[in-house]
Amino acid sequence: MELKFIDENGGNPFPGKLTIARWNPNSYQSTEGFFHDDERIATATEKLAGLLGGVRGKNTLDVGYGANLAVSAGLRHLGATTFGLDSQISWQYNSEHAEEPPFFAAERDGLKTFGGSIEDLLHPDSQLNGLRFGMVVMWGSFDSGGYNFAIGGGEMGEFRVRKDYPDLHRRLEMSRSLDEPVHEELYRLMQGNKEKVLQNCASVLAPQGGILVVSSRYAYHGAGFSTDQLPAEKRFSLRNAEALSKIGASGIVLVGVSKESVNEQLDGTGFGPVSGLLSDDSALFSSKRAVYEAGYDKKFIRTITGWDVPLGRIDAVYARFDSQPPATGASGTGLVQRLINLFQR
């Protein structure tokens, strides 16, 4: 597998300057200035897609786009045909059942919008079945530093696990401490859900297609990671990269700001411990984990430290797949597996 790093000196389309901001639970504004700024989002989308090989003539799927219509606008400007999938559309039709196979809702500003859950992308009833994508984009919708419904690192991921594991849900309701083992089980299952989503997205890619995961710091509504949360965000990003490599990515591109620049910008700001964690990946993975963050085994840590990632802050992760990996998970097995299961009873 080929590893590539893009930093502030190599064409990173995101700001190279760190915005120093402490976590504020009452604010969802992005710390990087993309808050309600369609023009900057669209421009960054075009530059990033160009760096990654372009999307002209290709289908692109924007997962969890929400108010982030500028992403699909930027992709269309480059010649892509854009599709968007968002579970919030489902709530407009059935407020008690957001987890359902993707269904076509409407065409909005050139974006073909679908309601439904990304976990059910490969369900036999999914109306996205049969499509192949040159790029699957999760722009701010996969992991989050704030209160939102991100797929993996937010409330949507927890809702999915609680729904799929009712016994765990009951035990969680009786638990009072975030340090109890029952929560570790929740975090582990949420991580498994994230990995399933990534693998199923990879299985619908066209040859040489890719998956792009962008920080929520650059989404329309923000919910970004503040300075003190950057170590947690970096761990999330590296874990996503490792999960993508494990399912067969031919190449991984990490986009961000160099460790040297991070150290220089955080020097004297009161964020010395943050700077240290962003510069030393061994220390990074031994520090206290964030809520919803599953544990890390020694093999994983050896893999990541072996990559010798020169980036301190990570803005985006891109994985290219030369061939399609198989799908995974119950809904991802499709009609054939359902028939096999039926005859095995």
Coordinates of C-alpha atoms in Angstrom, one line a residue, residues 26-305:
N26 CA -22.8 25.7 23.8
S27 CA -21.3 26.5 20.4
Y28 CA -21.4 24.5 17.2
Q29 CA -19.4 27.1 15.1
S30 CA -16.4 25.7 13.2
T31 CA -13.1 26.7 14.7
E32 CA -11.6 27.1 11.2
G33 CA -13.8 29.7 9.6
F34 CA -15.9 27.5 7.3
F35 CA -19.0 28.1 9.3
H36 CA -21.8 29.0 6.9
D37 CA -19.3 29.8 4.2
D38 CA -20.4 28.0 1.0
E39 CA -17.7 29.6 -1.1
R40 CA -14.8 28.4 0.9
I41 CA -16.3 24.9 1.2
A42 CA -16.9 24.6 -2.6
T43 CA -13.3 26.0 -3.3
A44 CA -11.7 23.5 -0.9
T45 CA -13.8 20.7 -2.4
E46 CA -12.6 21.5 -5.9
K47 CA -8.9 21.8 -4.9
L48 CA -9.0 18.6 -2.9
A49 CA -10.8 16.6 -5.5
G50 CA -8.3 17.8 -8.1
L51 CA -5.3 16.7 -5.9
L52 CA -6.9 13.3 -5.6
G53 CA -7.2 12.6 -9.3
G54 CA -10.4 14.4 -10.3
V55 CA -14.1 13.4 -10.6
R56 CA -15.0 14.4 -14.1
G57 CA -17.6 12.1 -15.6
K58 CA -17.9 10.1 -12.4
N59 CA -20.7 9.5 -9.9
T60 CA -20.0 10.8 -6.4
L61 CA -21.9 10.0 -3.2
D62 CA -22.0 12.6 -0.5
V63 CA -22.9 10.9 2.8
G64 CA -24.5 12.9 5.5
Y65 CA -24.5 16.1 3.5
G66 CA -27.0 18.0 5.6
A67 CA -26.6 21.7 4.9
N68 CA -23.3 21.1 3.2
L69 CA -24.7 21.5 -0.4
A70 CA -21.5 23.4 -1.3
V71 CA -19.6 20.1 -1.4
S72 CA -21.7 18.7 -4.2
A73 CA -21.7 22.0 -5.9
G74 CA -17.9 21.9 -6.0
L75 CA -17.9 18.3 -7.3
R76 CA -20.5 19.2 -10.0
H77 CA -18.3 22.1 -11.1
L78 CA -15.6 19.6 -11.7
G79 CA -17.9 17.5 -13.9
A80 CA -19.2 14.9 -11.5
T81 CA -22.7 13.6 -11.2
T82 CA -23.7 14.0 -7.6
F83 CA -25.8 11.9 -5.3
G84 CA -26.4 12.6 -1.6
L85 CA -27.6 10.4 1.2
D86 CA -28.8 11.7 4.6
S87 CA -30.8 10.0 7.3
Q88 CA -32.4 13.3 8.3
I89 CA -34.5 13.1 5.1
S90 CA -36.0 10.0 6.5
W91 CA -37.3 11.8 9.6
Q92 CA -39.4 14.1 7.3
Y93 CA -41.3 11.0 6.2
N94 CA -41.2 8.9 9.3
S95 CA -39.8 10.6 12.4
E96 CA -39.5 7.3 14.3
H97 CA -37.6 5.3 11.7
A98 CA -34.5 7.0 10.3
E99 CA -32.7 3.7 9.8
E100 CA -34.0 2.4 6.5
P101 CA -32.7 1.5 3.1
P102 CA -31.8 4.5 0.9
F103 CA -34.7 5.9 -1.1
F104 CA -34.9 8.7 -3.7
A105 CA -36.3 11.9 -2.3
A106 CA -35.8 14.8 -4.8
E107 CA -33.3 16.5 -7.0
R108 CA -32.0 19.7 -5.2
D109 CA -29.7 22.1 -7.0
G110 CA -28.4 19.3 -9.2
L111 CA -27.9 16.9 -6.3
K112 CA -30.0 13.7 -6.4
T113 CA -30.9 13.4 -2.7
F114 CA -31.7 10.1 -1.0
G115 CA -33.1 9.5 2.5
G116 CA -32.1 6.5 4.6
S117 CA -29.2 5.1 6.5
I118 CA -25.6 4.6 5.2
E119 CA -25.6 1.3 7.2
D120 CA -28.3 0.1 4.9
L121 CA -26.5 1.1 1.7
L122 CA -26.4 -2.5 0.4
H123 CA -29.8 -3.5 1.5
P124 CA -31.7 -5.3 -1.2
D125 CA -34.3 -2.6 -1.1
S126 CA -31.8 0.3 -1.4
Q127 CA -32.5 2.5 -4.4
L128 CA -28.8 3.1 -4.8
N129 CA -28.2 -0.5 -5.7
G130 CA -26.4 -1.0 -9.0
L131 CA -24.6 2.4 -8.9
R132 CA -20.8 2.6 -8.8
F133 CA -19.1 5.7 -7.5
G134 CA -15.8 7.3 -8.4
M135 CA -15.8 8.9 -4.9
V136 CA -17.7 8.5 -1.7
V137 CA -17.4 11.7 0.4
M138 CA -18.1 12.1 4.1
W139 CA -17.5 15.8 4.6
G140 CA -17.8 16.4 8.4
S141 CA -20.3 13.6 8.8
F142 CA -18.2 10.7 10.0
D143 CA -16.5 11.9 13.2
S144 CA -17.3 14.9 15.3
G145 CA -16.0 17.0 18.1
G146 CA -19.4 18.5 18.9
Y147 CA -23.0 17.5 19.5
N148 CA -24.4 16.2 16.2
F149 CA -25.5 13.1 14.4
A150 CA -22.2 12.0 12.9
I151 CA -22.1 8.4 11.6
G152 CA -19.3 7.1 13.7
G153 CA -18.2 9.5 16.4
G154 CA -21.6 11.0 17.3
E155 CA -25.1 10.3 18.5
M156 CA -26.2 8.5 15.3
G157 CA -23.6 5.8 15.9
E158 CA -24.8 5.3 19.4
F159 CA -28.4 5.2 18.4
R160 CA -27.6 2.5 15.8
V161 CA -25.9 0.3 18.4
R162 CA -28.6 0.7 21.0
K163 CA -31.2 -0.3 18.4
D164 CA -29.3 -3.3 17.2
Y165 CA -28.4 -4.5 20.7
P166 CA -31.5 -4.0 23.0
D167 CA -29.9 -5.9 25.9
L168 CA -26.9 -3.6 25.8
H169 CA -29.3 -0.6 25.7
R170 CA -31.0 -1.8 28.9
R171 CA -27.7 -2.2 30.6
L172 CA -26.6 1.2 29.5
E173 CA -29.7 2.7 30.9
M174 CA -28.9 1.2 34.3
S175 CA -25.2 2.3 34.1
R176 CA -24.2 5.5 35.9
S177 CA -20.5 5.8 35.1
L178 CA -18.8 6.3 31.7
D179 CA -16.0 4.2 33.0
E180 CA -18.1 1.0 33.5
P181 CA -17.3 -1.9 31.1
V182 CA -20.7 -1.7 29.5
H183 CA -19.7 1.6 27.9
E184 CA -16.5 0.0 26.6
E185 CA -18.7 -2.5 24.9
L186 CA -20.7 0.3 23.4
Y187 CA -17.6 2.0 22.1
R188 CA -16.3 -1.2 20.6
L189 CA -19.6 -1.9 18.7
M190 CA -19.6 1.7 17.5
Q191 CA -16.1 1.3 16.1
G192 CA -17.3 -2.0 14.4
N193 CA -20.1 -0.1 12.8
K194 CA -17.7 2.6 11.5
E195 CA -15.6 -0.1 9.9
K196 CA -18.6 -1.8 8.4
V197 CA -19.7 1.5 6.8
L198 CA -16.2 2.1 5.3
Q199 CA -16.1 -1.4 3.9
N200 CA -19.5 -1.3 2.4
C201 CA -18.8 2.1 0.8
A202 CA -15.6 0.6 -0.7
S203 CA -17.6 -2.2 -2.2
V204 CA -19.7 0.2 -4.3
L205 CA -16.7 2.0 -5.8
A206 CA -15.8 2.0 -9.5
P207 CA -12.2 0.9 -10.4
Q208 CA -9.7 3.4 -9.0
G209 CA -12.5 4.9 -6.9
G210 CA -11.9 6.3 -3.4
I211 CA -13.4 7.3 -0.1
L212 CA -12.8 10.8 1.3
V213 CA -13.3 11.6 5.0
V214 CA -13.0 15.3 5.8
S215 CA -12.9 16.8 9.3
S216 CA -16.1 18.3 10.7
R217 CA -14.0 21.5 11.3
Y218 CA -14.7 22.3 7.6
A219 CA -18.4 21.5 7.5
Y220 CA -21.1 24.1 7.0
H221 CA -22.3 23.9 10.6
G222 CA -18.9 23.2 12.1
A223 CA -19.3 21.0 15.2
G224 CA -15.5 21.1 14.8
F225 CA -12.7 19.9 17.0
S226 CA -11.3 22.7 19.2
T227 CA -7.6 22.9 19.9
D228 CA -7.7 20.7 23.0
Q229 CA -9.6 18.1 21.0
L230 CA -7.1 17.9 18.1
P231 CA -5.4 14.8 19.6
A232 CA -8.7 12.9 19.7
E233 CA -9.4 14.0 16.1
K234 CA -6.0 12.8 15.0
R235 CA -6.6 9.4 16.6
F236 CA -9.9 9.1 14.8
S237 CA -8.3 10.0 11.5
L238 CA -5.5 7.5 11.9
R239 CA -7.9 4.8 12.9
N240 CA -10.0 5.5 9.9
A241 CA -6.9 5.3 7.7
E242 CA -5.8 2.0 9.3
A243 CA -9.3 0.6 8.8
L244 CA -9.3 1.6 5.1
S245 CA -5.9 0.0 4.6
K246 CA -7.1 -3.2 6.3
I247 CA -9.9 -3.6 3.9
G248 CA -7.7 -3.4 0.9
A249 CA -7.0 0.3 0.0
S250 CA -4.2 0.5 -2.6
G251 CA -3.2 4.0 -1.4
I252 CA -3.9 6.3 1.5
V253 CA -3.5 10.1 1.4
L254 CA -3.4 12.0 4.6
V255 CA -3.9 15.8 4.4
G256 CA -3.0 18.2 7.2
V257 CA -0.5 20.4 8.9
S258 CA 3.1 19.2 9.6
K259 CA 4.2 18.4 13.2
E260 CA 6.8 21.2 13.0
S261 CA 4.2 23.8 12.1
V262 CA 1.8 22.5 14.8
N263 CA 4.6 22.8 17.4
E264 CA 5.5 26.3 16.3
Q265 CA 2.0 27.6 16.3
L266 CA 1.1 26.1 19.7
D267 CA 4.3 27.2 21.3
G268 CA 3.5 29.7 24.1
T269 CA -0.3 29.4 23.7
G270 CA -0.9 27.2 26.8
F271 CA -1.5 24.1 24.7
G272 CA 1.9 22.6 25.3
P273 CA 0.5 19.1 26.2
V274 CA -1.6 19.2 23.0
S275 CA 1.5 20.0 20.9
G276 CA 3.3 17.1 22.6
L277 CA 0.6 14.6 21.8
L278 CA 0.3 15.8 18.2
S279 CA 4.0 15.3 17.7
D280 CA 4.5 11.9 19.3
D281 CA 2.1 9.1 18.0
S282 CA 3.2 6.7 20.8
A283 CA 2.1 9.2 23.4
L284 CA -1.0 10.1 21.4
F285 CA -2.3 6.6 21.7
S286 CA -1.5 6.2 25.3
S287 CA -3.4 9.3 26.4
K288 CA -6.9 9.4 27.8
R289 CA -9.5 8.4 25.2
A290 CA -12.5 10.6 24.3
V291 CA -16.2 9.6 24.8
Y292 CA -17.3 7.1 22.1
E293 CA -13.6 6.2 21.4
A294 CA -12.9 2.4 21.5
G295 CA -9.6 1.0 22.8
Y296 CA -6.5 0.3 20.7
D297 CA -4.7 -3.0 20.6
K298 CA -0.9 -3.2 20.4
K299 CA -0.8 -4.4 16.8
F300 CA -2.8 -1.4 15.7
I301 CA -0.4 1.0 17.5
R302 CA 2.6 -0.7 15.9
T303 CA 1.0 -0.3 12.5
I304 CA 0.4 3.4 13.0
T305 CA 3.8 4.3 14.6

